[in-house]
Amino acid sequence: DAKTTQPPSMDCAEGRAANLPCNHSTISGNEYVYWYRQIHSQGPQYIIHGLKNNETNEMASLIITEDRKSSTLILPHATLRDTAVYYCIVRVGKDMRFGAGTRLTVKP
Amino acid sequence: DSGVTQTPKHLITATGQRVTLRCSPRSGDLSVYWYQQSLDQGLQFLIQYYNGEERAKGNILERFSAQQFPDLHSELNLSSLELGDSALYFCASSPTPWGLAGGGGETQYFGPGTRLLVL
């Protein structure tokens, strides 16, 4: 019963931007949105997090809507190595609830 | 490399046995978390420790137990193992515990995992 909703899968062409959406309509005012990814069976990798403002780091950009009910993770120039399951997470009490995530496949 | 180490990488054992998985958090991180990921399943939160104290429990079976030691490393003990316990077990750490207000310090960094196979 994760508090987020993501599409199960997406494809993206190599070199193009990958835009991964997430709905979190029940988010509370002080809860951050976190994004992680898991490549094959490796440990999940932290990507980015944000509260209200858009955020950017060396890996990705995070766009959060003004009402904070949804967000989009942007990988500006996707490569084959970005093929992974991407998880959008909002805290549920003291738990970090991973939903099913979005399986992003970057194609040549 | 996240800075979180887990041993062993692989473990094969028989039903009914007991195993111990070990995790060393990133330097300076006080919180440790354990997760289970079964084949084709999502990550399930098991338990959280902060500075040696249990802070939150998730879907952890009574046959499983964990502890965090004074040097902050953690161990997950799995006993009376069943075939269904075969899974990847991940440890994560963060500077501050997940569940406190505020961000950044809650960011969890995951280890490479221990793959457990129960035969």
CSV table of C-alpha atoms in Angstrom, one decimal:
chain,number,residue,atom,x,y,z
A,1,ASP,CA,0.0,0.0,0.0
A,2,ALA,CA,2.6,2.4,-1.2
A,3,LYS,CA,1.4,6.0,-1.4
A,4,THR,CA,2.6,6.4,-4.9
A,5,THR,CA,1.4,5.4,-8.3
A,6,GLN,CA,3.7,4.9,-11.3
A,7,PRO,CA,3.3,3.4,-14.7
A,8,PRO,CA,4.6,-0.2,-14.8
A,9,SER,CA,6.9,0.2,-17.7
A,10,MET,CA,8.3,2.8,-20.2
A,11,ASP,CA,10.6,2.8,-23.1
A,12,CYS,CA,13.0,5.5,-24.1
A,13,ALA,CA,15.4,5.9,-27.0
A,14,GLU,CA,19.1,6.2,-26.2
A,15,GLY,CA,20.2,9.9,-26.0
A,16,ARG,CA,16.7,11.2,-25.5
A,17,ALA,CA,15.2,12.5,-22.3
A,18,ALA,CA,13.3,10.0,-20.1
A,19,ASN,CA,10.4,11.4,-18.2
A,20,LEU,CA,9.1,9.2,-15.4
A,21,PRO,CA,5.9,10.3,-13.8
A,22,CYS,CA,4.7,9.6,-10.2
A,23,ASN,CA,1.4,10.4,-8.5
A,24,HIS,CA,1.4,11.0,-4.8
A,25,SER,CA,-1.9,12.7,-4.2
A,26,THR,CA,-2.0,12.0,-0.4
A,27,ILE,CA,1.4,13.5,0.4
A,28,SER,CA,1.7,15.5,3.5
A,29,GLY,CA,3.1,19.0,3.7
A,30,ASN,CA,6.4,18.1,5.2
A,31,GLU,CA,7.0,14.8,3.3
A,32,TYR,CA,9.8,14.6,0.8
A,33,VAL,CA,9.6,12.7,-2.5
A,34,TYR,CA,12.5,10.3,-3.1
A,35,TRP,CA,13.5,8.6,-6.2
A,36,TYR,CA,15.6,5.4,-6.3
A,37,ARG,CA,16.5,3.0,-9.0
A,38,GLN,CA,17.5,-0.7,-9.1
A,39,ILE,CA,19.6,-2.0,-11.9
A,40,HIS,CA,19.0,-5.8,-12.2
A,41,SER,CA,19.5,-7.3,-8.8
A,42,GLN,CA,21.8,-4.6,-7.4
A,43,GLY,CA,21.1,-2.6,-4.3
A,44,PRO,CA,18.7,0.3,-4.9
A,45,GLN,CA,20.6,3.5,-5.8
A,46,TYR,CA,19.5,6.9,-4.5
A,47,ILE,CA,18.9,9.4,-7.3
A,48,ILE,CA,17.3,12.6,-6.0
A,49,HIS,CA,14.8,13.9,-3.5
A,50,GLY,CA,12.7,17.1,-3.1
A,51,LEU,CA,10.1,18.8,-1.1
A,52,LYS,CA,8.6,21.7,-3.1
A,53,ASN,CA,11.1,23.1,-5.4
A,54,ASN,CA,12.5,21.5,-8.5
A,55,GLU,CA,15.8,19.9,-7.9
A,56,THR,CA,18.7,18.9,-10.1
A,57,ASN,CA,21.9,16.9,-9.6
A,58,GLU,CA,24.4,15.2,-11.7
A,59,MET,CA,22.1,12.2,-12.3
A,60,ALA,CA,18.6,13.7,-12.9
A,61,SER,CA,16.1,16.5,-12.4
A,62,LEU,CA,13.0,16.3,-10.3
A,63,ILE,CA,10.0,18.4,-11.1
A,64,ILE,CA,7.3,18.6,-8.4
A,65,THR,CA,3.9,20.2,-9.2
A,66,GLU,CA,2.8,23.2,-7.3
A,67,ASP,CA,0.1,21.2,-5.4
A,68,ARG,CA,2.8,18.5,-4.8
A,69,LYS,CA,0.4,15.8,-5.8
A,70,SER,CA,2.7,14.5,-8.6
A,71,SER,CA,6.3,14.7,-9.7
A,72,THR,CA,8.4,13.8,-12.7
A,73,LEU,CA,11.9,12.4,-12.7
A,74,ILE,CA,13.9,13.5,-15.8
A,75,LEU,CA,16.9,11.7,-17.1
A,76,PRO,CA,18.1,14.3,-19.6
A,77,HIS,CA,20.1,12.0,-21.9
A,78,ALA,CA,19.2,8.4,-21.2
A,79,THR,CA,21.9,5.8,-21.9
A,80,LEU,CA,21.6,2.0,-22.0
A,81,ARG,CA,23.0,1.9,-18.5
A,82,ASP,CA,19.9,3.7,-17.3
A,83,THR,CA,17.8,0.7,-17.9
A,84,ALA,CA,16.4,-0.1,-14.5
A,85,VAL,CA,13.4,-0.1,-12.2
A,86,TYR,CA,12.7,3.4,-10.9
A,87,TYR,CA,10.9,3.8,-7.6
A,88,CYS,CA,9.1,7.0,-6.4
A,89,ILE,CA,8.8,6.9,-2.7
A,90,VAL,CA,7.0,9.0,-0.1
A,91,ARG,CA,7.4,8.1,3.5
A,92,VAL,CA,4.7,6.1,5.2
A,93,GLY,CA,5.2,6.5,8.9
A,94,LYS,CA,8.6,5.1,9.7
A,95,ASP,CA,8.6,2.8,6.7
A,96,MET,CA,10.1,3.3,3.3
A,97,ARG,CA,7.5,1.6,1.1
A,98,PHE,CA,8.7,0.6,-2.3
A,99,GLY,CA,5.9,0.1,-4.8
A,100,ALA,CA,6.3,-1.8,-8.0
A,101,GLY,CA,8.1,1.1,-9.7
A,102,THR,CA,8.5,1.8,-13.4
A,103,ARG,CA,10.6,-0.5,-15.4
A,104,LEU,CA,12.5,1.8,-17.8
A,105,THR,CA,14.0,0.3,-20.9
A,106,VAL,CA,16.4,2.4,-22.9
A,107,LYS,CA,16.7,1.2,-26.4
A,108,PRO,CA,19.5,1.8,-29.0
B,1,ASP,CA,30.0,2.1,-4.3
B,2,SER,CA,27.5,3.3,-1.6
B,3,GLY,CA,29.9,2.7,1.3
B,4,VAL,CA,27.6,0.1,2.8
B,5,THR,CA,29.1,-3.4,3.0
B,6,GLN,CA,27.3,-6.7,3.4
B,7,THR,CA,28.6,-10.2,4.0
B,8,PRO,CA,28.4,-12.8,2.7
B,9,LYS,CA,27.5,-12.1,-0.9
B,10,HIS,CA,26.0,-15.5,-1.4
B,11,LEU,CA,24.7,-18.1,1.0
B,12,ILE,CA,23.3,-21.5,0.3
B,13,THR,CA,21.8,-23.5,3.2
B,14,ALA,CA,19.1,-26.1,3.9
B,15,THR,CA,15.6,-25.8,5.3
B,16,GLY,CA,15.5,-25.7,9.1
B,17,GLN,CA,18.9,-24.1,9.4
B,18,ARG,CA,19.9,-20.7,10.8
B,19,VAL,CA,22.0,-18.0,9.2
B,20,THR,CA,23.4,-14.6,10.1
B,21,LEU,CA,23.8,-11.8,7.6
B,22,ARG,CA,26.1,-8.9,8.4
B,23,CYS,CA,26.0,-5.3,7.5
B,24,SER,CA,28.4,-2.4,8.0
B,25,PRO,CA,26.9,1.0,7.5
B,26,ARG,CA,28.5,4.0,5.9
B,27,SER,CA,30.9,5.9,8.1
B,28,GLY,CA,28.9,8.2,10.3
B,29,ASP,CA,25.5,6.7,9.6
B,30,LEU,CA,23.6,5.9,12.8
B,31,SER,CA,20.6,4.2,11.2
B,32,VAL,CA,20.5,0.8,9.6
B,33,TYR,CA,17.6,-0.8,7.7
B,34,TRP,CA,17.0,-4.3,6.5
B,35,TYR,CA,14.9,-5.3,3.4
B,36,GLN,CA,13.9,-8.5,1.7
B,37,GLN,CA,13.4,-8.9,-2.0
B,38,SER,CA,12.0,-12.2,-3.2
B,39,LEU,CA,12.1,-13.3,-6.8
B,40,ASP,CA,10.1,-10.9,-8.9
B,41,GLN,CA,8.8,-9.2,-5.8
B,42,GLY,CA,9.3,-5.7,-4.6
B,43,LEU,CA,11.4,-4.6,-1.7
B,44,GLN,CA,9.9,-5.3,1.6
B,45,PHE,CA,11.0,-3.4,4.6
B,46,LEU,CA,11.9,-5.6,7.6
B,47,ILE,CA,13.3,-3.6,10.4
B,48,GLN,CA,15.1,-0.3,11.3
B,49,TYR,CA,17.6,0.5,14.0
B,50,TYR,CA,18.9,3.8,15.1
B,51,ASN,CA,22.0,4.0,17.3
B,52,GLY,CA,21.6,0.6,18.6
B,53,GLU,CA,17.9,0.7,19.3
B,54,GLU,CA,15.1,-0.8,17.3
B,55,ARG,CA,13.0,2.0,15.8
B,56,ALA,CA,10.5,0.4,13.4
B,57,LYS,CA,9.3,-3.0,12.3
B,58,GLY,CA,7.9,-3.9,9.0
B,59,ASN,CA,6.9,-7.3,7.6
B,60,ILE,CA,9.5,-9.2,9.6
B,61,LEU,CA,8.7,-12.8,10.6
B,62,GLU,CA,9.1,-14.0,14.2
B,63,ARG,CA,11.7,-16.4,13.0
B,64,PHE,CA,13.8,-13.4,12.0
B,65,SER,CA,15.6,-11.1,14.4
B,66,ALA,CA,18.2,-8.4,14.1
B,67,GLN,CA,20.4,-6.2,16.2
B,68,GLN,CA,22.7,-3.2,15.9
B,69,PHE,CA,25.9,-3.3,17.9
B,70,PRO,CA,27.8,-0.5,19.6
B,71,ASP,CA,30.1,-0.1,16.6
B,72,LEU,CA,26.9,0.4,14.6
B,73,HIS,CA,27.2,-2.7,12.4
B,74,SER,CA,24.1,-4.8,12.3
B,75,GLU,CA,23.2,-8.5,11.9
B,76,LEU,CA,20.1,-10.1,10.6
B,77,ASN,CA,19.4,-13.6,12.0
B,78,LEU,CA,17.2,-15.9,10.1
B,79,SER,CA,16.2,-19.2,11.8
B,80,SER,CA,14.1,-22.3,11.0
B,81,LEU,CA,14.6,-21.4,7.3
B,82,GLU,CA,12.0,-22.3,4.8
B,83,LEU,CA,12.2,-22.5,1.0
B,84,GLY,CA,10.2,-19.3,0.8
B,85,ASP,CA,12.9,-17.4,2.6
B,86,SER,CA,15.1,-17.6,-0.5
B,87,ALA,CA,15.6,-14.0,-1.5
B,88,LEU,CA,17.9,-11.0,-1.7
B,89,TYR,CA,18.5,-9.3,1.6
B,90,PHE,CA,19.6,-5.7,1.5
B,91,CYS,CA,20.9,-3.5,4.2
B,92,ALA,CA,20.8,0.3,4.0
B,93,SER,CA,22.0,3.1,6.2
B,94,SER,CA,21.3,6.8,6.7
B,95,PRO,CA,22.7,9.5,8.9
B,96,THR,CA,19.3,10.1,10.6
B,97,PRO,CA,16.4,7.7,10.9
B,98,TRP,CA,13.7,7.5,8.2
B,99,GLY,CA,10.6,8.9,9.8
B,100,LEU,CA,11.9,12.1,11.3
B,101,ALA,CA,10.8,15.3,9.7
B,102,GLY,CA,13.1,16.8,7.2
B,103,GLY,CA,15.0,15.4,4.3
B,104,GLY,CA,18.5,14.7,3.2
B,105,GLY,CA,19.5,13.1,6.4
B,106,GLU,CA,17.0,10.4,5.7
B,107,THR,CA,18.5,9.4,2.4
B,108,GLN,CA,19.2,5.7,2.6
B,109,TYR,CA,22.2,4.1,0.9
B,110,PHE,CA,21.9,0.5,0.1
B,111,GLY,CA,24.5,-2.3,0.2
B,112,PRO,CA,25.0,-4.8,-2.6
B,113,GLY,CA,22.9,-7.4,-0.9
B,114,THR,CA,23.2,-11.0,0.3
B,115,ARG,CA,21.6,-13.6,-1.9
B,116,LEU,CA,20.2,-16.4,0.2
B,117,LEU,CA,19.2,-19.7,-1.3
B,118,VAL,CA,17.4,-22.3,0.9
B,119,LEU,CA,17.4,-25.8,-0.5
